[in-house]
Amino acid sequence: MRILLIFFIYLCGLLPANAAKLAIIIDDIGYRLTDEAALTLPANITLSVLPHTPLGQKLANDGHQKGHEIMLHLPMQALNGKALGPGGLTNEMSETQIKQQLQAAFNSIPFAKGANNHMGSLLTQMDDPMLWVMQTLKQQQLFFVDSVTTKYTKASDTANQLGVPLLRRNVFLDNDVSQRGLEKQFNLIIERTKQQGKLVAIAHPYPETIRFLRTNLARLEANGIVLVQTSQLFDDINIATTSQANPTATLK
């Protein structure tokens, strides 16, 4: 009877066999009222929220209530010297400063299960700062997604040293928000996910991106791809939620 039930579920499309897995992270969330549109996307879309932003805490709470997985979008120093905004990590900070800044950032975003870097083309190349970041994540059983803003990133090396669960961004969806640009990248996402078996794509809460995803996410199932929350790309690990113990923490 149990075998027949499983077979019935499979036929109904609820248990895809050997399906490729795709995680889509919408980051840069927290400053604009229009960012709320990201919450209209399916719950398996991950939301990565900037710390200490006017709307960050509210959108993290609302997203969590709707079933979205929440991440911290952590500002890190870039080679171009672009301003980081609040909560940013720089190469001039000591170990204590980086760890305190990182903890304050997590405290500002409730329910965050991990982090990915915002910018960071300079800081992710540096051994000591990335080691201090990974030590903090390891201590609290959080994961890291390397946005790969430089090919010289040290994030994987330091994460592997400490056993911090890490994924790498494979494709950006919306560097070009024209219909043609989005279509090109979405096709690339489908192709690479099928080839690799699992993939991380990063997008942003642009109106064009949200409209495109609403219209085109159904194409994933037709290509044998399951949209999953980011932590579901890891195998057999225990992911904690640091901020869950204090979901009403105030912005600092």
CSV table of N, CA and C in Angstrom, one decimal, residues 85-164:
chain,number,residue,atom,x,y,z
A,85,GLY,N,27.2,51.3,3.1
A,85,GLY,CA,26.0,51.5,3.9
A,85,GLY,C,26.2,50.9,5.3
A,86,PRO,N,25.2,50.9,6.2
A,86,PRO,CA,25.4,50.4,7.5
A,86,PRO,C,25.6,48.9,7.6
A,87,GLY,N,26.5,48.6,8.6
A,87,GLY,CA,26.7,47.2,8.8
A,87,GLY,C,27.9,46.6,8.0
A,88,GLY,N,28.6,47.4,7.2
A,88,GLY,CA,29.6,46.9,6.3
A,88,GLY,C,30.9,46.5,7.0
A,89,LEU,N,31.6,45.5,6.4
A,89,LEU,CA,32.8,45.1,6.9
A,89,LEU,C,34.0,45.6,6.0
A,90,THR,N,35.0,46.1,6.6
A,90,THR,CA,36.1,46.7,5.8
A,90,THR,C,37.5,46.0,6.3
A,91,ASN,N,38.5,46.3,5.4
A,91,ASN,CA,39.8,45.7,5.7
A,91,ASN,C,40.5,46.4,6.9
A,92,GLU,N,40.0,47.6,7.3
A,92,GLU,CA,40.6,48.3,8.4
A,92,GLU,C,40.1,47.8,9.8
A,93,MET,N,39.1,46.9,9.8
A,93,MET,CA,38.5,46.5,11.1
A,93,MET,C,39.4,45.4,11.7
A,94,SER,N,39.4,45.4,13.0
A,94,SER,CA,40.1,44.3,13.7
A,94,SER,C,39.2,43.1,13.8
A,95,GLU,N,39.7,42.0,14.3
A,95,GLU,CA,38.9,40.8,14.5
A,95,GLU,C,37.7,41.0,15.3
A,96,THR,N,37.9,41.7,16.4
A,96,THR,CA,36.8,42.0,17.3
A,96,THR,C,35.7,42.9,16.6
A,97,GLN,N,36.2,43.9,15.9
A,97,GLN,CA,35.2,44.8,15.2
A,97,GLN,C,34.4,44.0,14.2
A,98,ILE,N,35.1,43.2,13.4
A,98,ILE,CA,34.4,42.4,12.4
A,98,ILE,C,33.3,41.5,13.0
A,99,LYS,N,33.7,40.8,14.0
A,99,LYS,CA,32.8,39.9,14.6
A,99,LYS,C,31.6,40.6,15.3
A,100,GLN,N,31.9,41.7,15.9
A,100,GLN,CA,30.8,42.5,16.6
A,100,GLN,C,29.9,43.0,15.5
A,101,GLN,N,30.4,43.6,14.4
A,101,GLN,CA,29.6,44.1,13.3
A,101,GLN,C,28.8,43.1,12.7
A,102,LEU,N,29.4,41.9,12.5
A,102,LEU,CA,28.6,40.8,11.9
A,102,LEU,C,27.5,40.3,12.8
A,103,GLN,N,27.7,40.2,14.1
A,103,GLN,CA,26.7,39.8,15.0
A,103,GLN,C,25.5,40.9,15.0
A,104,ALA,N,25.9,42.2,15.0
A,104,ALA,CA,24.9,43.2,15.0
A,104,ALA,C,24.1,43.2,13.8
A,105,ALA,N,24.7,42.8,12.6
A,105,ALA,CA,24.0,42.7,11.4
A,105,ALA,C,22.9,41.6,11.5
A,106,PHE,N,23.4,40.4,12.0
A,106,PHE,CA,22.4,39.3,12.1
A,106,PHE,C,21.3,39.7,13.1
A,107,ASN,N,21.6,40.4,14.2
A,107,ASN,CA,20.6,40.8,15.1
A,107,ASN,C,19.5,41.7,14.5
A,108,SER,N,19.9,42.4,13.4
A,108,SER,CA,19.0,43.3,12.8
A,108,SER,C,18.0,42.6,11.8
A,109,ILE,N,18.4,41.4,11.4
A,109,ILE,CA,17.6,40.7,10.4
A,109,ILE,C,17.1,39.4,11.0
A,110,PRO,N,15.8,39.3,11.5
A,110,PRO,CA,15.3,38.1,12.2
A,110,PRO,C,15.2,37.0,11.2
A,111,PHE,N,15.4,35.8,11.8
A,111,PHE,CA,15.2,34.5,11.1
A,111,PHE,C,16.3,34.2,10.0
A,112,ALA,N,17.4,35.0,10.0
A,112,ALA,CA,18.4,34.7,9.0
A,112,ALA,C,19.1,33.4,9.2
A,113,LYS,N,19.2,32.5,8.2
A,113,LYS,CA,19.8,31.2,8.4
A,113,LYS,C,21.2,31.2,7.8
A,114,GLY,N,21.6,32.2,7.1
A,114,GLY,CA,22.9,32.3,6.5
A,114,GLY,C,23.1,33.7,6.0
A,115,ALA,N,24.2,33.9,5.2
A,115,ALA,CA,24.6,35.2,4.7
A,115,ALA,C,25.2,35.0,3.3
A,116,ASN,N,25.0,36.1,2.5
A,116,ASN,CA,25.8,36.2,1.3
A,116,ASN,C,26.4,37.6,1.2
A,117,ASN,N,27.5,37.8,0.5
A,117,ASN,CA,28.1,39.1,0.5
A,117,ASN,C,27.5,40.0,-0.5
A,118,HIS,N,27.3,41.3,0.0
A,118,HIS,CA,27.0,42.4,-0.9
A,118,HIS,C,28.2,43.1,-1.3
A,119,MET,N,28.5,43.2,-2.5
A,119,MET,CA,29.8,43.6,-3.0
A,119,MET,C,30.9,42.7,-2.5
A,120,GLY,N,32.0,43.2,-1.9
A,120,GLY,CA,33.0,42.4,-1.3
A,120,GLY,C,34.2,41.9,-2.2
A,121,SER,N,34.4,42.6,-3.4
A,121,SER,CA,35.4,42.2,-4.3
A,121,SER,C,36.8,42.4,-3.6
A,122,LEU,N,36.9,43.3,-2.6
A,122,LEU,CA,38.2,43.4,-1.9
A,122,LEU,C,38.2,42.4,-0.7
A,123,LEU,N,37.2,42.5,0.2
A,123,LEU,CA,37.3,41.8,1.4
A,123,LEU,C,37.3,40.3,1.3
A,124,THR,N,36.6,39.8,0.3
A,124,THR,CA,36.5,38.3,0.1
A,124,THR,C,37.9,37.8,-0.4
A,125,GLN,N,38.8,38.6,-0.8
A,125,GLN,CA,40.1,38.2,-1.2
A,125,GLN,C,41.1,38.1,0.0
A,126,MET,N,40.7,38.5,1.2
A,126,MET,CA,41.6,38.6,2.3
A,126,MET,C,41.4,37.5,3.3
A,127,ASP,N,42.5,36.9,3.7
A,127,ASP,CA,42.4,35.7,4.5
A,127,ASP,C,41.9,35.9,5.9
A,128,ASP,N,42.4,36.9,6.6
A,128,ASP,CA,42.0,37.1,8.0
A,128,ASP,C,40.6,37.5,8.1
A,129,PRO,N,40.1,38.6,7.4
A,129,PRO,CA,38.7,38.9,7.6
A,129,PRO,C,37.7,37.8,7.2
A,130,MET,N,38.0,37.1,6.2
A,130,MET,CA,37.1,36.0,5.8
A,130,MET,C,37.2,34.9,6.9
A,131,LEU,N,38.3,34.6,7.5
A,131,LEU,CA,38.4,33.7,8.6
A,131,LEU,C,37.6,34.1,9.7
A,132,TRP,N,37.6,35.4,10.1
A,132,TRP,CA,36.8,35.9,11.2
A,132,TRP,C,35.3,35.8,10.9
A,133,VAL,N,34.9,36.0,9.7
A,133,VAL,CA,33.5,35.9,9.3
A,133,VAL,C,33.1,34.4,9.4
A,134,MET,N,33.9,33.5,8.9
A,134,MET,CA,33.6,32.1,8.9
A,134,MET,C,33.5,31.5,10.4
A,135,GLN,N,34.4,32.0,11.2
A,135,GLN,CA,34.4,31.6,12.6
A,135,GLN,C,33.1,31.9,13.3
A,136,THR,N,32.6,33.1,13.0
A,136,THR,CA,31.3,33.5,13.5
A,136,THR,C,30.2,32.7,13.0
A,137,LEU,N,30.2,32.4,11.7
A,137,LEU,CA,29.1,31.6,11.1
A,137,LEU,C,29.2,30.2,11.7
A,138,LYS,N,30.4,29.6,11.8
A,138,LYS,CA,30.5,28.3,12.3
A,138,LYS,C,30.0,28.2,13.7
A,139,GLN,N,30.3,29.2,14.6
A,139,GLN,CA,29.9,29.1,16.0
A,139,GLN,C,28.4,29.1,16.1
A,140,GLN,N,27.7,29.7,15.1
A,140,GLN,CA,26.2,29.8,15.2
A,140,GLN,C,25.5,28.9,14.2
A,141,GLN,N,26.2,28.0,13.6
A,141,GLN,CA,25.7,27.0,12.7
A,141,GLN,C,24.9,27.7,11.5
A,142,LEU,N,25.5,28.7,10.9
A,142,LEU,CA,25.0,29.4,9.8
A,142,LEU,C,25.8,29.1,8.5
A,143,PHE,N,25.1,29.3,7.4
A,143,PHE,CA,25.8,29.0,6.1
A,143,PHE,C,26.2,30.3,5.4
A,144,PHE,N,27.0,30.1,4.3
A,144,PHE,CA,27.5,31.3,3.6
A,144,PHE,C,27.3,31.0,2.1
A,145,VAL,N,26.8,31.9,1.3
A,145,VAL,CA,26.7,31.9,-0.1
A,145,VAL,C,27.7,32.9,-0.7
A,146,ASP,N,28.7,32.5,-1.4
A,146,ASP,CA,29.7,33.4,-2.0
A,146,ASP,C,29.0,34.0,-3.2
A,147,SER,N,28.8,35.3,-3.2
A,147,SER,CA,28.2,35.9,-4.4
A,147,SER,C,29.2,36.0,-5.6
A,148,VAL,N,30.5,35.7,-5.3
A,148,VAL,CA,31.5,35.6,-6.3
A,148,VAL,C,31.6,36.9,-7.1
A,149,THR,N,32.0,38.0,-6.3
A,149,THR,CA,32.2,39.3,-7.0
A,149,THR,C,33.6,39.5,-7.4
A,150,THR,N,34.5,38.5,-7.1
A,150,THR,CA,35.8,38.5,-7.7
A,150,THR,C,36.3,37.0,-7.9
A,151,LYS,N,37.0,36.7,-8.9
A,151,LYS,CA,37.5,35.4,-9.1
A,151,LYS,C,38.6,35.0,-8.1
A,152,TYR,N,39.1,35.9,-7.3
A,152,TYR,CA,40.1,35.7,-6.3
A,152,TYR,C,39.5,35.4,-4.9
A,153,THR,N,38.3,35.2,-4.8
A,153,THR,CA,37.6,35.1,-3.5
A,153,THR,C,38.3,33.9,-2.7
A,154,LYS,N,38.4,34.2,-1.4
A,154,LYS,CA,38.9,33.2,-0.5
A,154,LYS,C,37.8,32.5,0.4
A,155,ALA,N,36.6,32.9,0.1
A,155,ALA,CA,35.5,32.4,0.9
A,155,ALA,C,35.5,30.9,1.0
A,156,SER,N,35.6,30.2,-0.1
A,156,SER,CA,35.6,28.7,-0.1
A,156,SER,C,36.7,28.1,0.7
A,157,ASP,N,37.9,28.7,0.6
A,157,ASP,CA,39.0,28.1,1.3
A,157,ASP,C,38.8,28.2,2.8
A,158,THR,N,38.4,29.4,3.3
A,158,THR,CA,38.2,29.6,4.7
A,158,THR,C,37.0,28.8,5.2
A,159,ALA,N,36.0,28.7,4.4
A,159,ALA,CA,34.8,27.9,4.9
A,159,ALA,C,35.2,26.5,5.0
A,160,ASN,N,35.9,26.0,4.0
A,160,ASN,CA,36.3,24.6,4.1
A,160,ASN,C,37.2,24.3,5.3
A,161,GLN,N,38.1,25.2,5.6
A,161,GLN,CA,38.9,25.0,6.8
A,161,GLN,C,38.1,24.8,8.1
A,162,LEU,N,37.0,25.5,8.2
A,162,LEU,CA,36.3,25.4,9.4
A,162,LEU,C,35.0,24.5,9.3
A,163,GLY,N,34.7,24.0,8.2
A,163,GLY,CA,33.5,23.2,8.0
A,163,GLY,C,32.2,24.0,7.9
A,164,VAL,N,32.3,25.2,7.4
A,164,VAL,CA,31.1,26.1,7.3
A,164,VAL,C,30.5,25.7,6.0
